[in-house]
PDB file of C-alpha atoms in Angstrom:
ATOM      1  CA  MET K   5     -93.003 -50.089  32.706  1.00 48.00           C
ATOM      2  CA  SER K   6     -95.930 -52.067  31.177  1.00 50.00           C
ATOM      3  CA  SER K   7     -98.037 -49.063  31.068  1.00 55.00           C
ATOM      4  CA  THR K   8     -95.627 -46.769  29.534  1.00 53.00           C
ATOM      5  CA  THR K   9     -95.077 -49.444  26.855  1.00 50.00           C
ATOM      6  CA  SER K  10     -98.686 -49.571  25.976  1.00 55.00           C
ATOM      7  CA  LYS K  11     -98.936 -45.759  25.741  1.00 52.00           C
ATOM      8  CA  ALA K  12     -96.276 -45.826  23.345  1.00 51.00           C
ATOM      9  CA  PHE K  13     -97.619 -48.565  21.604  1.00 47.00           C
ATOM     10  CA  ASP K  14    -100.986 -46.762  21.427  1.00 55.00           C
ATOM     11  CA  ALA K  15     -99.174 -43.708  19.929  1.00 52.00           C
ATOM     12  CA  ALA K  16     -97.220 -45.212  17.383  1.00 50.00           C
ATOM     13  CA  LYS K  17    -100.356 -47.087  16.208  1.00 51.00           C
ATOM     14  CA  SER K  18    -102.214 -43.892  16.023  1.00 57.00           C
ATOM     15  CA  SER K  19     -99.564 -42.166  14.088  1.00 53.00           C
ATOM     16  CA  SER K  20     -99.419 -44.758  11.957  1.00 52.00           C
ATOM     17  CA  GLN K  21    -102.927 -44.685  11.134  1.00 59.00           C
ATOM     18  CA  GLN K  22    -102.818 -41.050  10.711  1.00 58.00           C
ATOM     19  CA  ALA K  23    -100.210 -41.332   8.218  1.00 50.00           C
ATOM     20  CA  LYS K  24    -102.226 -43.801   6.499  1.00 52.00           C
ATOM     21  CA  THR K  25    -104.972 -41.558   6.207  1.00 60.00           C
ATOM     22  CA  THR K  26    -102.887 -38.703   5.164  1.00 55.00           C
ATOM     23  CA  LEU K  27    -101.268 -40.748   2.454  1.00 53.00           C
ATOM     24  CA  LYS K  28    -104.366 -42.003   1.124  1.00 56.00           C
ATOM     25  CA  THR K  29    -105.929 -38.288   1.162  1.00 57.00           C
ATOM     26  CA  VAL K  30    -103.004 -37.106  -0.676  1.00 48.00           C
ATOM     27  CA  THR K  31    -103.158 -39.979  -3.094  1.00 55.00           C
ATOM     28  CA  GLU K  32    -106.902 -39.297  -3.770  1.00 53.00           C
ATOM     29  CA  GLU K  33    -106.115 -35.760  -4.476  1.00 52.00           C
ATOM     30  CA  ARG K  34    -103.579 -36.358  -6.672  1.00 54.00           C
ATOM     31  CA  SER K  35    -105.880 -38.771  -8.762  1.00 52.00           C
ATOM     32  CA  THR K  36    -108.782 -36.000  -8.893  1.00 52.00           C
ATOM     33  CA  THR K  37    -106.079 -33.466 -10.007  1.00 52.00           C
ATOM     34  CA  THR K  38    -104.680 -36.036 -12.985  1.00 53.00           C
ATOM     35  CA  SER K  39    -108.079 -36.649 -13.861  1.00 55.00           C
ATOM     36  CA  SER K  40    -109.361 -33.270 -14.075  1.00 60.00           C
ATOM     37  CA  LEU K  41    -106.262 -32.202 -15.756  1.00 60.00           C
ATOM     38  CA  LEU K  42    -106.849 -35.025 -18.527  1.00 58.00           C
ATOM     39  CA  HIS K  43    -110.573 -33.855 -18.938  1.00 66.00           C
ATOM     40  CA  HIS K  44    -109.639 -30.247 -19.070  1.00 66.00           C
ATOM     41  CA  PRO K  45    -111.140 -28.642 -22.182  1.00 69.00           C
ATOM     42  CA  TYR K  46    -107.635 -27.523 -23.595  1.00 68.00           C
ATOM     43  CA  THR K  47    -105.852 -30.924 -22.465  1.00 73.00           C
ATOM     44  CA  ARG K  48    -108.860 -32.725 -24.592  1.00 70.00           C
ATOM     45  CA  SER K  49    -108.267 -30.853 -27.434  1.00 69.00           C
ATOM     46  CA  ALA K  50    -104.555 -30.947 -27.422  1.00 73.00           C
ATOM     47  CA  LEU K  51    -104.710 -34.929 -27.030  1.00 73.00           C
ATOM     48  CA  PRO K  52    -105.351 -35.691 -30.670  1.00 68.00           C
ATOM     49  CA  PHE K  53    -102.473 -33.494 -31.722  1.00 73.00           C
ATOM     50  CA  ILE K  54    -100.024 -35.159 -29.143  1.00 78.00           C
ATOM     51  CA  ASN K  55    -101.276 -38.724 -29.979  1.00 75.00           C
ATOM     52  CA  GLY K  56    -100.989 -38.073 -33.832  1.00 73.00           C
ATOM     53  CA  GLY K  57     -97.352 -36.613 -33.103  1.00 76.00           C
ATOM     54  CA  LEU K  58     -96.148 -39.362 -31.076  1.00 82.00           C
ATOM     55  CA  ALA K  59     -97.901 -42.185 -33.832  1.00 80.00           C
ATOM     56  CA  GLY K  60     -96.099 -40.351 -36.762  1.00 79.00           C
ATOM     57  CA  MET K  61     -92.763 -40.279 -34.831  1.00 85.00           C
ATOM     58  CA  THR K  62     -93.082 -43.872 -33.692  1.00 88.00           C
ATOM     59  CA  ALA K  63     -93.685 -44.919 -37.289  1.00 85.00           C
ATOM     60  CA  THR K  64     -90.911 -42.697 -38.608  1.00 87.00           C
ATOM     61  CA  THR K  65     -88.454 -44.542 -35.964  1.00 90.00           C
ATOM     62  CA  VAL K  66     -89.581 -47.809 -37.758  1.00 89.00           C
ATOM     63  CA  ILE K  67     -89.592 -47.066 -41.392  1.00 90.00           C
ATOM     64  CA  GLN K  68     -86.350 -44.517 -41.108  1.00 93.00           C
ATOM     65  CA  PRO K  69     -83.961 -47.094 -43.007  1.00 94.00           C
ATOM     66  CA  ILE K  70     -86.721 -47.440 -45.714  1.00 93.00           C
ATOM     67  CA  ASP K  71     -86.742 -43.542 -46.028  1.00 93.00           C
ATOM     68  CA  MET K  72     -82.709 -43.556 -46.311  1.00 94.00           C
ATOM     69  CA  ILE K  73     -82.672 -46.469 -49.157  1.00 94.00           C
ATOM     70  CA  LYS K  74     -85.385 -44.635 -51.044  1.00 93.00           C
ATOM     71  CA  VAL K  75     -83.302 -41.078 -50.772  1.00 94.00           C
ATOM     72  CA  ARG K  76     -80.362 -42.996 -52.080  1.00 93.00           C
ATOM     73  CA  LEU K  77     -82.096 -44.506 -54.925  1.00 92.00           C
ATOM     74  CA  GLN K  78     -83.250 -41.288 -56.158  1.00 92.00           C
ATOM     75  CA  LEU K  79     -79.904 -39.880 -55.915  1.00 91.00           C
ATOM     76  CA  ALA K  80     -78.177 -42.737 -57.719  1.00 86.00           C
ATOM     77  CA  GLY K  81     -77.070 -41.855 -61.056  1.00 77.00           C
ATOM     78  CA  GLU K  82     -77.856 -38.191 -61.004  1.00 81.00           C
ATOM     79  CA  GLY K  83     -77.554 -36.675 -64.666  1.00 68.00           C
ATOM     80  CA  ALA K  84     -76.854 -39.810 -66.406  1.00 67.00           C
ATOM     81  CA  LYS K  85     -79.503 -41.311 -68.415  1.00 65.00           C
ATOM     82  CA  SER K  86     -77.686 -44.933 -69.129  1.00 61.00           C
ATOM     83  CA  SER K  87     -76.309 -45.062 -65.351  1.00 62.00           C
ATOM     84  CA  ALA K  88     -76.443 -48.538 -63.398  1.00 67.00           C
ATOM     85  CA  ARG K  89     -79.669 -48.756 -61.718  1.00 76.00           C
ATOM     86  CA  PRO K  90     -79.054 -50.264 -58.101  1.00 84.00           C
ATOM     87  CA  SER K  91     -81.383 -52.190 -56.471  1.00 88.00           C
ATOM     88  CA  ALA K  92     -82.908 -51.431 -52.975  1.00 89.00           C
ATOM     89  CA  LEU K  93     -80.750 -54.409 -51.249  1.00 91.00           C
ATOM     90  CA  GLN K  94     -77.798 -53.008 -53.211  1.00 92.00           C
ATOM     91  CA  VAL K  95     -77.886 -49.628 -51.744  1.00 91.00           C
ATOM     92  CA  THR K  96     -78.676 -51.320 -48.283  1.00 92.00           C
ATOM     93  CA  ARG K  97     -75.513 -53.390 -48.741  1.00 92.00           C
ATOM     94  CA  ASP K  98     -73.547 -50.430 -49.801  1.00 90.00           C
ATOM     95  CA  ILE K  99     -74.434 -48.413 -46.933  1.00 89.00           C
ATOM     96  CA  ILE K 100     -73.632 -50.993 -44.340  1.00 90.00           C
ATOM     97  CA  ALA K 101     -70.388 -51.825 -46.157  1.00 89.00           C
ATOM     98  CA  GLN K 102     -69.152 -48.060 -45.967  1.00 84.00           C
ATOM     99  CA  GLY K 103     -70.012 -47.822 -42.217  1.00 78.00           C
ATOM    100  CA  LYS K 104     -72.469 -49.764 -40.097  1.00 80.00           C
ATOM    101  CA  VAL K 105     -76.207 -50.761 -39.918  1.00 87.00           C
ATOM    102  CA  ALA K 106     -76.911 -47.941 -37.710  1.00 89.00           C
ATOM    103  CA  ASP K 107     -76.014 -45.497 -40.716  1.00 90.00           C
ATOM    104  CA  LEU K 108     -79.673 -46.681 -42.229  1.00 93.00           C
ATOM    105  CA  TYR K 109     -80.960 -44.388 -39.333  1.00 94.00           C
ATOM    106  CA  THR K 110     -78.995 -41.206 -40.400  1.00 94.00           C
ATOM    107  CA  GLY K 111     -81.259 -38.387 -40.053  1.00 95.00           C
ATOM    108  CA  LEU K 112     -83.670 -39.924 -37.768  1.00 95.00           C
ATOM    109  CA  SER K 113     -83.422 -36.405 -35.673  1.00 96.00           C
ATOM    110  CA  ALA K 114     -84.609 -34.901 -38.656  1.00 96.00           C
ATOM    111  CA  GLY K 115     -87.249 -37.538 -39.307  1.00 94.00           C
ATOM    112  CA  LEU K 116     -88.551 -37.015 -35.835  1.00 95.00           C
ATOM    113  CA  LEU K 117     -88.892 -33.335 -36.135  1.00 95.00           C
ATOM    114  CA  ARG K 118     -90.358 -33.273 -39.499  1.00 92.00           C
ATOM    115  CA  GLN K 119     -93.283 -35.602 -38.066  1.00 89.00           C
ATOM    116  CA  ALA K 120     -93.483 -33.954 -34.805  1.00 89.00           C
ATOM    117  CA  VAL K 121     -94.103 -30.610 -36.789  1.00 91.00           C
ATOM    118  CA  TYR K 122     -95.741 -31.715 -39.934  1.00 89.00           C
ATOM    119  CA  THR K 123     -98.193 -34.032 -38.082  1.00 84.00           C
ATOM    120  CA  THR K 124     -99.385 -31.606 -35.180  1.00 84.00           C
ATOM    121  CA  ALA K 125     -99.782 -28.344 -37.890  1.00 87.00           C
ATOM    122  CA  ARG K 126    -101.596 -30.710 -40.403  1.00 86.00           C
ATOM    123  CA  LEU K 127    -104.162 -31.552 -37.582  1.00 83.00           C
ATOM    124  CA  GLY K 128    -104.191 -28.485 -36.295  1.00 85.00           C
ATOM    125  CA  PHE K 129    -105.202 -26.622 -39.771  1.00 88.00           C
ATOM    126  CA  PHE K 130    -107.413 -29.545 -40.838  1.00 87.00           C
ATOM    127  CA  ASP K 131    -109.237 -29.154 -37.443  1.00 85.00           C
ATOM    128  CA  THR K 132    -109.461 -25.172 -38.248  1.00 87.00           C
ATOM    129  CA  PHE K 133    -110.917 -25.531 -41.411  1.00 89.00           C
ATOM    130  CA  MET K 134    -113.260 -28.441 -40.589  1.00 88.00           C
ATOM    131  CA  ASN K 135    -114.500 -25.940 -38.005  1.00 88.00           C
ATOM    132  CA  MET K 136    -115.078 -23.391 -40.574  1.00 90.00           C
ATOM    133  CA  GLN K 137    -117.150 -25.602 -42.748  1.00 89.00           C
ATOM    134  CA  LYS K 138    -119.220 -27.022 -39.887  1.00 89.00           C
ATOM    135  CA  VAL K 139    -119.938 -23.436 -39.181  1.00 90.00           C
ATOM    136  CA  ASN K 140    -120.523 -22.634 -42.805  1.00 89.00           C
ATOM    137  CA  ALA K 141    -122.557 -25.952 -43.664  1.00 88.00           C
ATOM    138  CA  GLU K 142    -124.945 -25.548 -40.429  1.00 89.00           C
ATOM    139  CA  ALA K 143    -125.684 -21.740 -41.525  1.00 89.00           C
ATOM    140  CA  LYS K 144    -126.771 -22.979 -44.818  1.00 87.00           C
ATOM    141  CA  GLY K 145    -128.801 -26.102 -43.407  1.00 88.00           C
ATOM    142  CA  VAL K 146    -126.445 -28.766 -45.617  1.00 87.00           C
ATOM    143  CA  GLN K 147    -124.156 -31.527 -44.511  1.00 85.00           C
ATOM    144  CA  ILE K 148    -120.375 -31.540 -44.836  1.00 84.00           C
ATOM    145  CA  GLY K 149    -119.561 -33.964 -48.061  1.00 80.00           C
ATOM    146  CA  PHE K 150    -116.548 -35.568 -49.192  1.00 78.00           C
ATOM    147  CA  ARG K 151    -115.174 -32.396 -51.107  1.00 83.00           C
ATOM    148  CA  GLU K 152    -115.570 -30.414 -48.186  1.00 85.00           C
ATOM    149  CA  ARG K 153    -113.416 -32.745 -46.347  1.00 82.00           C
ATOM    150  CA  ALA K 154    -111.172 -33.452 -49.231  1.00 83.00           C
ATOM    151  CA  GLY K 155    -110.383 -29.646 -49.433  1.00 87.00           C
ATOM    152  CA  ALA K 156    -109.679 -29.712 -45.804  1.00 87.00           C
ATOM    153  CA  GLY K 157    -107.411 -32.085 -46.024  1.00 86.00           C
ATOM    154  CA  LEU K 158    -105.440 -31.079 -49.361  1.00 89.00           C
ATOM    155  CA  ALA K 159    -104.957 -27.502 -47.935  1.00 91.00           C
ATOM    156  CA  ALA K 160    -104.068 -28.603 -44.389  1.00 90.00           C
ATOM    157  CA  GLY K 161    -101.233 -30.836 -46.017  1.00 90.00           C
ATOM    158  CA  GLY K 162     -99.777 -28.617 -48.282  1.00 93.00           C
ATOM    159  CA  LEU K 163     -99.442 -25.950 -44.932  1.00 94.00           C
ATOM    160  CA  ALA K 164     -98.296 -28.252 -42.906  1.00 93.00           C
ATOM    161  CA  ALA K 165     -95.579 -29.035 -45.918  1.00 95.00           C
ATOM    162  CA  MET K 166     -94.701 -25.672 -45.767  1.00 95.00           C
ATOM    163  CA  VAL K 167     -94.144 -25.328 -42.047  1.00 95.00           C
ATOM    164  CA  GLY K 168     -91.979 -28.635 -41.814  1.00 95.00           C
ATOM    165  CA  ASN K 169     -90.061 -28.082 -44.681  1.00 97.00           C
ATOM    166  CA  PRO K 170     -86.848 -27.029 -42.880  1.00 97.00           C
ATOM    167  CA  ALA K 171     -86.727 -30.069 -41.148  1.00 96.00           C
ATOM    168  CA  ASP K 172     -87.462 -32.021 -44.300  1.00 96.00           C
ATOM    169  CA  LEU K 173     -84.717 -30.322 -46.106  1.00 96.00           C
ATOM    170  CA  ALA K 174     -82.367 -31.467 -43.086  1.00 97.00           C
ATOM    171  CA  LEU K 175     -83.235 -34.784 -43.291  1.00 96.00           C
ATOM    172  CA  ILE K 176     -82.127 -35.214 -47.310  1.00 96.00           C
ATOM    173  CA  ARG K 177     -79.148 -33.169 -46.184  1.00 97.00           C
ATOM    174  CA  MET K 178     -77.878 -35.834 -43.768  1.00 96.00           C
ATOM    175  CA  GLN K 179     -78.993 -38.945 -45.554  1.00 95.00           C
ATOM    176  CA  SER K 180     -77.059 -37.683 -48.955  1.00 94.00           C
ATOM    177  CA  ASP K 181     -73.887 -36.547 -46.938  1.00 94.00           C
ATOM    178  CA  GLY K 182     -72.639 -40.005 -47.079  1.00 90.00           C
ATOM    179  CA  LEU K 183     -72.570 -39.644 -50.919  1.00 89.00           C
ATOM    180  CA  LYS K 184     -70.009 -37.356 -50.997  1.00 90.00           C
ATOM    181  CA  PRO K 185     -66.232 -37.437 -50.850  1.00 90.00           C
ATOM    182  CA  LEU K 186     -65.054 -37.459 -47.151  1.00 89.00           C
ATOM    183  CA  ALA K 187     -63.473 -34.464 -47.674  1.00 91.00           C
ATOM    184  CA  GLN K 188     -66.726 -32.803 -48.798  1.00 91.00           C
ATOM    185  CA  ARG K 189     -68.842 -34.096 -45.935  1.00 93.00           C
ATOM    186  CA  ALA K 190     -70.520 -31.929 -43.515  1.00 94.00           C
ATOM    187  CA  ASN K 191     -70.816 -35.017 -40.844  1.00 94.00           C
ATOM    188  CA  TYR K 192     -74.285 -33.285 -39.229  1.00 96.00           C
ATOM    189  CA  THR K 193     -74.476 -34.528 -35.768  1.00 95.00           C
ATOM    190  CA  SER K 194     -77.873 -33.543 -35.203  1.00 96.00           C
ATOM    191  CA  VAL K 195     -80.869 -31.794 -36.938  1.00 97.00           C
ATOM    192  CA  VAL K 196     -80.132 -28.786 -34.864  1.00 97.00           C
ATOM    193  CA  ASP K 197     -76.514 -28.832 -36.306  1.00 97.00           C
ATOM    194  CA  ALA K 198     -77.759 -28.982 -39.600  1.00 97.00           C
ATOM    195  CA  LEU K 199     -80.378 -26.311 -39.787  1.00 97.00           C
ATOM    196  CA  SER K 200     -78.044 -23.945 -37.970  1.00 97.00           C
ATOM    197  CA  ARG K 201     -75.011 -24.774 -40.217  1.00 97.00           C
ATOM    198  CA  ILE K 202     -77.148 -24.528 -43.569  1.00 97.00           C
ATOM    199  CA  ALA K 203     -79.005 -21.224 -42.390  1.00 97.00           C
ATOM    200  CA  LYS K 204     -75.207 -19.635 -41.359  1.00 96.00           C
ATOM    201  CA  ALA K 205     -73.731 -20.829 -44.572  1.00 94.00           C
ATOM    202  CA  GLU K 206     -76.745 -20.465 -46.888  1.00 94.00           C
ATOM    203  CA  GLY K 207     -79.182 -18.179 -45.566  1.00 95.00           C
ATOM    204  CA  VAL K 208     -82.286 -18.938 -43.701  1.00 96.00           C
ATOM    205  CA  THR K 209     -84.291 -18.884 -47.064  1.00 95.00           C
ATOM    206  CA  ALA K 210     -82.278 -21.781 -47.954  1.00 95.00           C
ATOM    207  CA  LEU K 211     -84.360 -23.822 -45.210  1.00 96.00           C
ATOM    208  CA  TRP K 212     -87.283 -23.586 -47.761  1.00 96.00           C
ATOM    209  CA  ALA K 213     -85.510 -24.955 -50.430  1.00 95.00           C
ATOM    210  CA  GLY K 214     -87.632 -27.364 -52.486  1.00 95.00           C
ATOM    211  CA  ALA K 215     -91.033 -25.995 -50.773  1.00 96.00           C
ATOM    212  CA  TYR K 216     -93.040 -26.511 -54.016  1.00 96.00           C
ATOM    213  CA  PRO K 217     -92.418 -29.877 -54.872  1.00 96.00           C
ATOM    214  CA  THR K 218     -92.872 -30.697 -51.014  1.00 96.00           C
ATOM    215  CA  ILE K 219     -96.322 -28.940 -50.991  1.00 95.00           C
ATOM    216  CA  ALA K 220     -97.255 -30.733 -54.165  1.00 95.00           C
ATOM    217  CA  ARG K 221     -96.243 -33.994 -52.940  1.00 95.00           C
ATOM    218  CA  ALA K 222     -98.264 -33.461 -49.511  1.00 93.00           C
ATOM    219  CA  MET K 223    -101.477 -32.648 -51.404  1.00 91.00           C
ATOM    220  CA  ALA K 224    -100.520 -35.229 -53.935  1.00 91.00           C
ATOM    221  CA  LEU K 225    -100.414 -37.972 -50.796  1.00 90.00           C
ATOM    222  CA  ASN K 226    -103.556 -36.502 -49.272  1.00 85.00           C
ATOM    223  CA  PHE K 227    -105.494 -36.888 -52.565  1.00 85.00           C
ATOM    224  CA  GLY K 228    -104.468 -40.348 -53.207  1.00 85.00           C
ATOM    225  CA  GLN K 229    -105.162 -41.414 -49.530  1.00 84.00           C
ATOM    226  CA  LEU K 230    -108.615 -39.640 -49.408  1.00 78.00           C
ATOM    227  CA  ALA K 231    -110.029 -40.468 -52.914  1.00 80.00           C
ATOM    228  CA  PHE K 232    -108.629 -43.877 -53.406  1.00 87.00           C
ATOM    229  CA  PHE K 233    -109.523 -44.994 -49.790  1.00 86.00           C
ATOM    230  CA  SER K 234    -112.919 -43.952 -49.724  1.00 80.00           C
ATOM    231  CA  GLU K 235    -113.691 -45.461 -52.899  1.00 84.00           C
ATOM    232  CA  ALA K 236    -112.078 -48.703 -52.922  1.00 89.00           C
ATOM    233  CA  LYS K 237    -113.903 -49.347 -49.388  1.00 87.00           C
ATOM    234  CA  ASN K 238    -117.297 -48.794 -50.960  1.00 85.00           C
ATOM    235  CA  GLN K 239    -116.639 -50.741 -53.794  1.00 89.00           C
ATOM    236  CA  LEU K 240    -115.451 -53.722 -51.613  1.00 92.00           C
ATOM    237  CA  LYS K 241    -118.275 -53.512 -49.055  1.00 90.00           C
ATOM    238  CA  SER K 242    -120.650 -53.473 -52.252  1.00 89.00           C
ATOM    239  CA  GLN K 243    -118.838 -55.809 -54.439  1.00 90.00           C
ATOM    240  CA  THR K 244    -117.234 -58.670 -51.974  1.00 90.00           C
ATOM    241  CA  GLN K 245    -117.922 -60.757 -48.765  1.00 89.00           C
ATOM    242  CA  LEU K 246    -114.605 -59.813 -47.314  1.00 90.00           C
ATOM    243  CA  SER K 247    -114.883 -59.005 -43.604  1.00 91.00           C
ATOM    244  CA  ALA K 248    -114.387 -55.537 -42.436  1.00 89.00           C
ATOM    245  CA  GLN K 249    -110.798 -55.791 -41.366  1.00 90.00           C
ATOM    246  CA  THR K 250    -109.965 -57.327 -45.002  1.00 92.00           C
ATOM    247  CA  GLN K 251    -111.903 -54.721 -46.418  1.00 91.00           C
ATOM    248  CA  THR K 252    -109.736 -51.920 -44.503  1.00 90.00           C
ATOM    249  CA  MET K 253    -106.379 -53.615 -45.434  1.00 91.00           C
ATOM    250  CA  THR K 254    -107.200 -53.690 -49.134  1.00 93.00           C
ATOM    251  CA  ALA K 255    -108.746 -50.335 -49.347  1.00 91.00           C
ATOM    252  CA  SER K 256    -105.225 -49.183 -47.403  1.00 90.00           C
ATOM    253  CA  ALA K 257    -102.951 -50.833 -49.756  1.00 92.00           C
ATOM    254  CA  VAL K 258    -105.048 -49.476 -52.927  1.00 92.00           C
ATOM    255  CA  ALA K 259    -104.914 -46.220 -51.535  1.00 91.00           C
ATOM    256  CA  GLY K 260    -101.162 -46.509 -50.599  1.00 92.00           C
ATOM    257  CA  PHE K 261    -100.174 -47.551 -54.285  1.00 94.00           C
ATOM    258  CA  PHE K 262    -102.272 -44.332 -56.027  1.00 93.00           C
ATOM    259  CA  ALA K 263    -100.661 -42.065 -52.926  1.00 92.00           C
ATOM    260  CA  SER K 264     -97.481 -43.246 -54.357  1.00 95.00           C
ATOM    261  CA  PHE K 265     -98.117 -43.039 -58.080  1.00 95.00           C
ATOM    262  CA  PHE K 266     -99.350 -39.355 -57.697  1.00 94.00           C
ATOM    263  CA  SER K 267     -96.703 -38.196 -55.352  1.00 95.00           C
ATOM    264  CA  LEU K 268     -93.200 -40.065 -56.212  1.00 96.00           C
ATOM    265  CA  PRO K 269     -92.327 -37.493 -58.937  1.00 97.00           C
ATOM    266  CA  PHE K 270     -92.543 -34.867 -56.588  1.00 97.00           C
ATOM    267  CA  ASP K 271     -91.025 -36.569 -53.896  1.00 96.00           C
ATOM    268  CA  PHE K 272     -87.894 -37.113 -56.297  1.00 96.00           C
ATOM    269  CA  VAL K 273     -87.841 -33.418 -57.456  1.00 97.00           C
ATOM    270  CA  LYS K 274     -88.082 -32.572 -53.763  1.00 96.00           C
ATOM    271  CA  THR K 275     -84.901 -34.776 -52.946  1.00 96.00           C
ATOM    272  CA  ARG K 276     -82.872 -33.572 -55.735  1.00 96.00           C
ATOM    273  CA  LEU K 277     -83.676 -29.661 -54.901  1.00 96.00           C
ATOM    274  CA  GLN K 278     -83.173 -30.310 -51.227  1.00 96.00           C
ATOM    275  CA  LYS K 279     -79.790 -31.979 -51.749  1.00 94.00           C
ATOM    276  CA  GLN K 280     -78.448 -29.418 -54.007  1.00 92.00           C
ATOM    277  CA  GLN K 281     -75.797 -26.909 -52.867  1.00 89.00           C
ATOM    278  CA  LYS K 282     -74.160 -24.250 -54.967  1.00 87.00           C
ATOM    279  CA  ALA K 283     -70.892 -24.650 -57.061  1.00 86.00           C
ATOM    280  CA  PRO K 284     -67.841 -22.288 -56.344  1.00 86.00           C
ATOM    281  CA  ASP K 285     -69.498 -19.935 -59.275  1.00 88.00           C
ATOM    282  CA  GLY K 286     -72.724 -19.789 -57.111  1.00 86.00           C
ATOM    283  CA  SER K 287     -74.918 -21.671 -59.868  1.00 90.00           C
ATOM    284  CA  LEU K 288     -77.110 -24.728 -58.859  1.00 92.00           C
ATOM    285  CA  PRO K 289     -77.934 -27.608 -61.085  1.00 92.00           C
ATOM    286  CA  TYR K 290     -81.559 -26.731 -60.685  1.00 95.00           C
ATOM    287  CA  LYS K 291     -83.361 -23.496 -60.769  1.00 93.00           C
ATOM    288  CA  GLY K 292     -86.455 -24.686 -59.542  1.00 94.00           C
ATOM    289  CA  MET K 293     -89.226 -27.540 -59.682  1.00 96.00           C
ATOM    290  CA  ALA K 294     -90.230 -27.129 -63.521  1.00 96.00           C
ATOM    291  CA  ASP K 295     -86.506 -27.073 -64.188  1.00 97.00           C
ATOM    292  CA  CYS K 296     -85.580 -29.996 -62.355  1.00 96.00           C
ATOM    293  CA  PHE K 297     -88.525 -31.849 -64.150  1.00 96.00           C
ATOM    294  CA  ARG K 298     -87.097 -30.683 -67.328  1.00 96.00           C
ATOM    295  CA  LYS K 299     -83.886 -31.694 -66.685  1.00 95.00           C
ATOM    296  CA  VAL K 300     -84.480 -35.140 -65.816  1.00 95.00           C
ATOM    297  CA  THR K 301     -86.844 -36.050 -68.370  1.00 95.00           C
ATOM    298  CA  ARG K 302     -84.158 -34.722 -70.961  1.00 94.00           C
ATOM    299  CA  ASP K 303     -81.150 -36.238 -69.157  1.00 92.00           C
ATOM    300  CA  GLU K 304     -82.421 -39.317 -67.324  1.00 91.00           C
ATOM    301  CA  GLY K 305     -85.707 -40.218 -68.939  1.00 92.00           C
ATOM    302  CA  ILE K 306     -89.305 -39.822 -67.388  1.00 93.00           C
ATOM    303  CA  LEU K 307     -89.373 -43.134 -65.811  1.00 92.00           C
ATOM    304  CA  ARG K 308     -86.553 -41.755 -63.530  1.00 93.00           C
ATOM    305  CA  PHE K 309     -88.998 -40.180 -61.437  1.00 95.00           C
ATOM    306  CA  TYR K 310     -90.639 -43.613 -60.402  1.00 94.00           C
ATOM    307  CA  ARG K 311     -87.143 -44.926 -59.443  1.00 89.00           C
ATOM    308  CA  GLY K 312     -87.453 -46.906 -56.217  1.00 89.00           C
ATOM    309  CA  PHE K 313     -91.216 -47.008 -56.289  1.00 93.00           C
ATOM    310  CA  GLY K 314     -91.510 -50.597 -54.458  1.00 92.00           C
ATOM    311  CA  THR K 315     -89.441 -49.103 -51.645  1.00 92.00           C
ATOM    312  CA  TYR K 316     -91.643 -46.029 -51.471  1.00 94.00           C
ATOM    313  CA  TYR K 317     -95.030 -47.723 -51.466  1.00 93.00           C
ATOM    314  CA  VAL K 318     -93.529 -49.713 -48.309  1.00 89.00           C
ATOM    315  CA  ARG K 319     -92.813 -46.579 -46.751  1.00 85.00           C
ATOM    316  CA  ILE K 320     -96.342 -44.771 -47.733  1.00 85.00           C
ATOM    317  CA  ALA K 321     -98.816 -47.744 -47.886  1.00 76.00           C
ATOM    318  CA  PRO K 322     -98.662 -48.009 -44.041  1.00 67.00           C
ATOM    319  CA  HIS K 323    -100.211 -44.287 -43.375  1.00 66.00           C
ATOM    320  CA  ALA K 324    -102.693 -44.750 -46.078  1.00 63.00           C
TER     321      ALA K 324
END
């Protein structure tokens, strides 16, 4: 009996050791596979795009209420020069009073899609353009300078904005829907719902409404961020004794201001064009970007393009 028990114990111990060895081998193989996958050339090439997209989507989640307030400020008093000028705080109170705090996150799905598409496309185009620049520079025996990097950034931003325009339009439609009378609201449930219904009712090409100011806005933003961040950083480094971290934060603040200054008029026009829908007679308030600039200047004053500058700056500066 004792011998049988001993044999059973030894067999169980041996099985346990084999199981541990097998588990260790499987774990090591999985670790090796994971490490191999992460270091695969394709994975390493994709990681910057994935990280960039995730970072942009995270930032969008945080600043979505600010974007909502910015859009409502731009649409307030449309067509009237002497209309009331609500503050960001008043707009916030009105949105909450009409529904709930969660309404500040209206259009979040569209904002996330827009960031995922725009950020990934911008990085992809920029990387492609820079590789082309490197090949040309090596062939000529010269170094890539600021002009080449700025050109690549501007072109990448413009093309990515074109690709992301449908999501941008869906975002504006969802955020402005609450301004309509209850009976006229579309009550979009998600970005997919908004895109499909807009395409069905107005045609697929309607998804690219406001594409020109969207592209101009992206290029103006990139210009402000690239040119003024670099210049501000150089000036602070040579003229002050500030720490490197303080120099970077100050340069970002300066770049954010100029990026906002150059791009806000285009952002304003983009919002107006993407929000508009055809009247029963088939007419639209604005025929295009130039017409919108002209009518707003005539009817509301040129300073209307900078309404909500503070809110817009708070939204843009962290990205500079």
